[in-house]
CSV table of C-alpha atoms in Angstrom, one decimal:
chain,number,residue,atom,x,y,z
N,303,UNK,CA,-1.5,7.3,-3.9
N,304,UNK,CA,-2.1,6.1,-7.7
N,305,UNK,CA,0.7,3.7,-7.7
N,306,UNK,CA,2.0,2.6,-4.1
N,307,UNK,CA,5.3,0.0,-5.0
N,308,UNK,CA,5.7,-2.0,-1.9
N,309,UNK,CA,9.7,-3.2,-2.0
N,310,UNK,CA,12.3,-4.4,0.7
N,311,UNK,CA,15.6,-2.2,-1.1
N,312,UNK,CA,16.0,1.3,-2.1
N,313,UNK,CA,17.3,0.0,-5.2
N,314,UNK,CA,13.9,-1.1,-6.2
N,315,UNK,CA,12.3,2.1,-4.4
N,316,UNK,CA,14.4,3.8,-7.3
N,317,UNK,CA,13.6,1.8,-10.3
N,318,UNK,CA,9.6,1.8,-9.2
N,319,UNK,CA,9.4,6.2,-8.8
N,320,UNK,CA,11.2,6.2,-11.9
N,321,UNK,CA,8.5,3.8,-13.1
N,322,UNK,CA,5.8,5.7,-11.7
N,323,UNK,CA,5.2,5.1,-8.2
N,324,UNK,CA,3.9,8.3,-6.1
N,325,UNK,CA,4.4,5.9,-3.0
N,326,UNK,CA,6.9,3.8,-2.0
N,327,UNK,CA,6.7,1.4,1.0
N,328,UNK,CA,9.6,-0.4,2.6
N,329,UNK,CA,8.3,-3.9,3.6
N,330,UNK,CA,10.9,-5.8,5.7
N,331,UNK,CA,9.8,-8.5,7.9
N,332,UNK,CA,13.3,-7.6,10.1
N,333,UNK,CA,13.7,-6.0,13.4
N,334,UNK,CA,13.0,-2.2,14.0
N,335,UNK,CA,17.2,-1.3,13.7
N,336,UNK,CA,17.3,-3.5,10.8
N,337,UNK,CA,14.8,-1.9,8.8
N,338,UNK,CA,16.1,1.5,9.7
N,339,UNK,CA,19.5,0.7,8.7
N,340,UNK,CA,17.6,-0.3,5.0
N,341,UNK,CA,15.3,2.4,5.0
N,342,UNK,CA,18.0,5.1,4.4
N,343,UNK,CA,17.6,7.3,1.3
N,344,UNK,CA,13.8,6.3,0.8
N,345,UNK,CA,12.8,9.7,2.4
N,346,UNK,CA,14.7,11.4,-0.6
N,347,UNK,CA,13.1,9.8,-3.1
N,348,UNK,CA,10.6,12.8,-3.9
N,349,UNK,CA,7.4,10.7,-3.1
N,350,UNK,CA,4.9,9.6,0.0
N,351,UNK,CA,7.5,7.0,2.2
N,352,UNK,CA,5.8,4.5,3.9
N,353,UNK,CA,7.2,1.6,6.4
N,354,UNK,CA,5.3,-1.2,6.6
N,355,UNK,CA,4.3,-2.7,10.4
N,356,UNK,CA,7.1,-0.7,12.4
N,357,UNK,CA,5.7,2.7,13.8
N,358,UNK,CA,9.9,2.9,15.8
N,359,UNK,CA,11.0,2.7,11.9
N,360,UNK,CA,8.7,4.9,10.6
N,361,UNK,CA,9.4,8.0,13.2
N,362,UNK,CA,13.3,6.9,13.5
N,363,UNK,CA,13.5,7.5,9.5
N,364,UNK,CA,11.4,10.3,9.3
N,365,UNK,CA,8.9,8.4,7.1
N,366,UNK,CA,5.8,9.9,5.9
N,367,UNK,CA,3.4,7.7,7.4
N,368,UNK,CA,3.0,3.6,8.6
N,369,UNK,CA,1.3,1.0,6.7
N,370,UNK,CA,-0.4,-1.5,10.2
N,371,UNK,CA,-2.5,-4.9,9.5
N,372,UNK,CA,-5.5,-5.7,11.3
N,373,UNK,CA,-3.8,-6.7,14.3
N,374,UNK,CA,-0.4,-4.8,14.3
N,375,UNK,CA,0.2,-2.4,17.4
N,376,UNK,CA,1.1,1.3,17.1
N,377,UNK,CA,-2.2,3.7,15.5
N,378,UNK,CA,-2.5,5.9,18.7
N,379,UNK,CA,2.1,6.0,17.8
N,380,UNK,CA,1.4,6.7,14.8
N,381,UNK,CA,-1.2,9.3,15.4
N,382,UNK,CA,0.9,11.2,18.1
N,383,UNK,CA,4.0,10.9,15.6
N,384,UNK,CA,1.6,13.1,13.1
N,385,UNK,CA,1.8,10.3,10.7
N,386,UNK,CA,0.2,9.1,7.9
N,387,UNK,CA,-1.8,5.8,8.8
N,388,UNK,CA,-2.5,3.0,6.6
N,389,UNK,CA,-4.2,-0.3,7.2
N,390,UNK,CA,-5.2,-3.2,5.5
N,391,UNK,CA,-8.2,-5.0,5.5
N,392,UNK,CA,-10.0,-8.0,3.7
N,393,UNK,CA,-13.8,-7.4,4.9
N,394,UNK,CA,-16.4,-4.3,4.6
N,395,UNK,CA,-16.7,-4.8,8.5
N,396,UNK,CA,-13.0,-4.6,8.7
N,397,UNK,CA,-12.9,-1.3,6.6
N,398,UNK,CA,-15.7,0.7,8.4
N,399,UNK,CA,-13.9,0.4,11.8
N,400,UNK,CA,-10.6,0.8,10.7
N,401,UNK,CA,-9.0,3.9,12.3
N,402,UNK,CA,-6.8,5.2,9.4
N,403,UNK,CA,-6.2,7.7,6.2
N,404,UNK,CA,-6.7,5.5,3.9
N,405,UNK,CA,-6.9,1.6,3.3
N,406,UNK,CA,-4.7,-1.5,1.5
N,407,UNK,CA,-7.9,-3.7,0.3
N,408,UNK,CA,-7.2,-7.0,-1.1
N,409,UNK,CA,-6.2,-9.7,-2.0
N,410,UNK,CA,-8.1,-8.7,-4.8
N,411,UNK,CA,-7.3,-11.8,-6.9
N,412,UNK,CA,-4.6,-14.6,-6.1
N,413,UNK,CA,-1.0,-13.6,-5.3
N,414,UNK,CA,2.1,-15.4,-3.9
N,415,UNK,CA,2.7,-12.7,-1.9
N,416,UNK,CA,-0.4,-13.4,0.1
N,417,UNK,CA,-0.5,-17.0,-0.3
N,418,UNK,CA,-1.7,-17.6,3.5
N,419,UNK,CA,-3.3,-14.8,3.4
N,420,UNK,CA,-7.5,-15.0,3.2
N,421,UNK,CA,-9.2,-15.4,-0.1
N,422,UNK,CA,-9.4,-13.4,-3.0
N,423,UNK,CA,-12.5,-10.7,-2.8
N,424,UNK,CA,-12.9,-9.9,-6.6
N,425,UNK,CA,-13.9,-6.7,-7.9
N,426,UNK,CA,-17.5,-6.9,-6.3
N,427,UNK,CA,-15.4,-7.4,-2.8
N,428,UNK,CA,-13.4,-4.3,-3.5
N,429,UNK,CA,-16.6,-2.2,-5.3
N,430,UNK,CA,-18.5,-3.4,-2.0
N,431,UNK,CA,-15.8,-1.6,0.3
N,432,UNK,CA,-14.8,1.5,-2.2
N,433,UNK,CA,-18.4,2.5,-1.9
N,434,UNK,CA,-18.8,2.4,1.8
N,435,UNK,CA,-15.6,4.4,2.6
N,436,UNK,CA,-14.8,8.4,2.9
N,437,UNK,CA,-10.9,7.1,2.8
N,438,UNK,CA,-9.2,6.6,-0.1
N,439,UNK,CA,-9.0,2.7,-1.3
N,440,UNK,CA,-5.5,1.1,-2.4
N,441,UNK,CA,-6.5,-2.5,-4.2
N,442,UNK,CA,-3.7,-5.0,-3.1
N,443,UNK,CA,-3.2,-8.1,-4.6
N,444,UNK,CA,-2.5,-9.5,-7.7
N,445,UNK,CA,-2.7,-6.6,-9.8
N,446,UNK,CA,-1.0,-5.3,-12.8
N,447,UNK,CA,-0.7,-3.6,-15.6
N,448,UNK,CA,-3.5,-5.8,-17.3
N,449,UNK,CA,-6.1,-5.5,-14.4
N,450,UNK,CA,-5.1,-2.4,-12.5
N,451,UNK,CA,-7.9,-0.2,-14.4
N,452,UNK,CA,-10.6,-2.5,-13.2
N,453,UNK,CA,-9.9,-1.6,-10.0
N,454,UNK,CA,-10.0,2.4,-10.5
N,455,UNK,CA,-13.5,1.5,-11.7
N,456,UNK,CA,-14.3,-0.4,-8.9
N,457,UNK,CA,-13.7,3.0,-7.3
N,458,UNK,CA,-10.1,2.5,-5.8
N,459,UNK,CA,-8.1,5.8,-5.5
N,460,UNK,CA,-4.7,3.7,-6.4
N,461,UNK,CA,-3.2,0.3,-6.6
N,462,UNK,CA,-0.7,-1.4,-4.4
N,463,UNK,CA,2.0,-3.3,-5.9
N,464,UNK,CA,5.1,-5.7,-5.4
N,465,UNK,CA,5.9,-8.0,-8.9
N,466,UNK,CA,4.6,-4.8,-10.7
N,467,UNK,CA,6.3,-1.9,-9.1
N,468,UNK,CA,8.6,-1.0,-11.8
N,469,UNK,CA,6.2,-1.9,-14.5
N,470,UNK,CA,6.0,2.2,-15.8
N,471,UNK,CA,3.1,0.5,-17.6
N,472,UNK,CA,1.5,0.4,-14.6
N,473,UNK,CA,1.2,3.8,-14.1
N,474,UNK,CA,0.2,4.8,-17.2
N,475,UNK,CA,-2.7,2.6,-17.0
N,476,UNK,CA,-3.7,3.8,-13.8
N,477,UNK,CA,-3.9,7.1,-15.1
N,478,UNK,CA,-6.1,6.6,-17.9
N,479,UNK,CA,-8.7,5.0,-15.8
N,480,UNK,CA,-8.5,8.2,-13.3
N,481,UNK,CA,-9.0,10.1,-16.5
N,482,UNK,CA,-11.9,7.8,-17.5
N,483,UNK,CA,-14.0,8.4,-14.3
């Protein structure tokens, strides 16, 4: 889970694994049939397949596992399916009740893609968290190639991207800081 490229085509899903995603996760704010019909090919792709928010799309495409917010339905789904489950959270409290394999932790800092989301926790947010779980920690939120490392030593297993997901910078950086620890 060092680079987890969250995109809505598997034309992106393509360019990010060959940039160096081990994850790909289709986000598509679309009904279930509508994100199977785009989710087609992603299980081919050689690396973990993730649907965001829809546990129906997730089992109908044979997905590895389902990305769920705070408040999405499905875990004990998921959990029957024999799925992989993710989900997000902003708060320590949120994290240490979370039933799941591992977590999306952010925003880190400012991003348009959560622009209603809640504030930005920093790296001592996401140190705070890292430090308190067993699960592996994917940083979320504003992050590229330039801060990316930061968060591996904050003690995040992998970063979660959308502007960056075919950045192959990204990856490289990402594994020099798993090197580093």
């Amino acid at each position: 889970m060092k680079v987890h490229a969250i995109v809505d085509s598997l034309e992106t899903a393509r360019v990010a694994v060959a940039a160096g995603a081990t994850v790909v996760q289709l986000r598509a704010k679309v009904p279930t049939d509508e994100v199977v019909a785009r989710g087609g090919g992603f299980r081919e792709l050689g690396v973990t397949f993730l649907v965001n928010d829809d546990v129906d799309a997730a089992i109908a495409l044979g997905a590895h596992g389902v990305h769920l917010g705070q408040g999405d339905p499905g875990a004990e789904r998921a959990r029957e399916a024999g799925l992989l489950l993710g989900r997000s959270a902003v708060t320590l409290e949120q994290a240490l009740v979370a039933d799941a394999d591992y977590l999306g932790v952010g925003p880190v800092w400012e991003t348009p893609s959560k622009e209603d989301a809640d504030p930005a926790m920093g790296l001592d947010g996401l140190l705070e968290i890292c430090a308190a779980m067993e699960v592996p920690v994917i940083a979320i939120g504003g992050i590229d190639a330039r801060n990316a490392a930061a968060c591996i030593r904050a003690g995040a297993a992998g970063v979660a991207v959308i502007r960056a997901a075919t950045d192959p910078a990204l990856r490289r950086v990402v594994d020099e800081a798993l090197a580093a620890r």
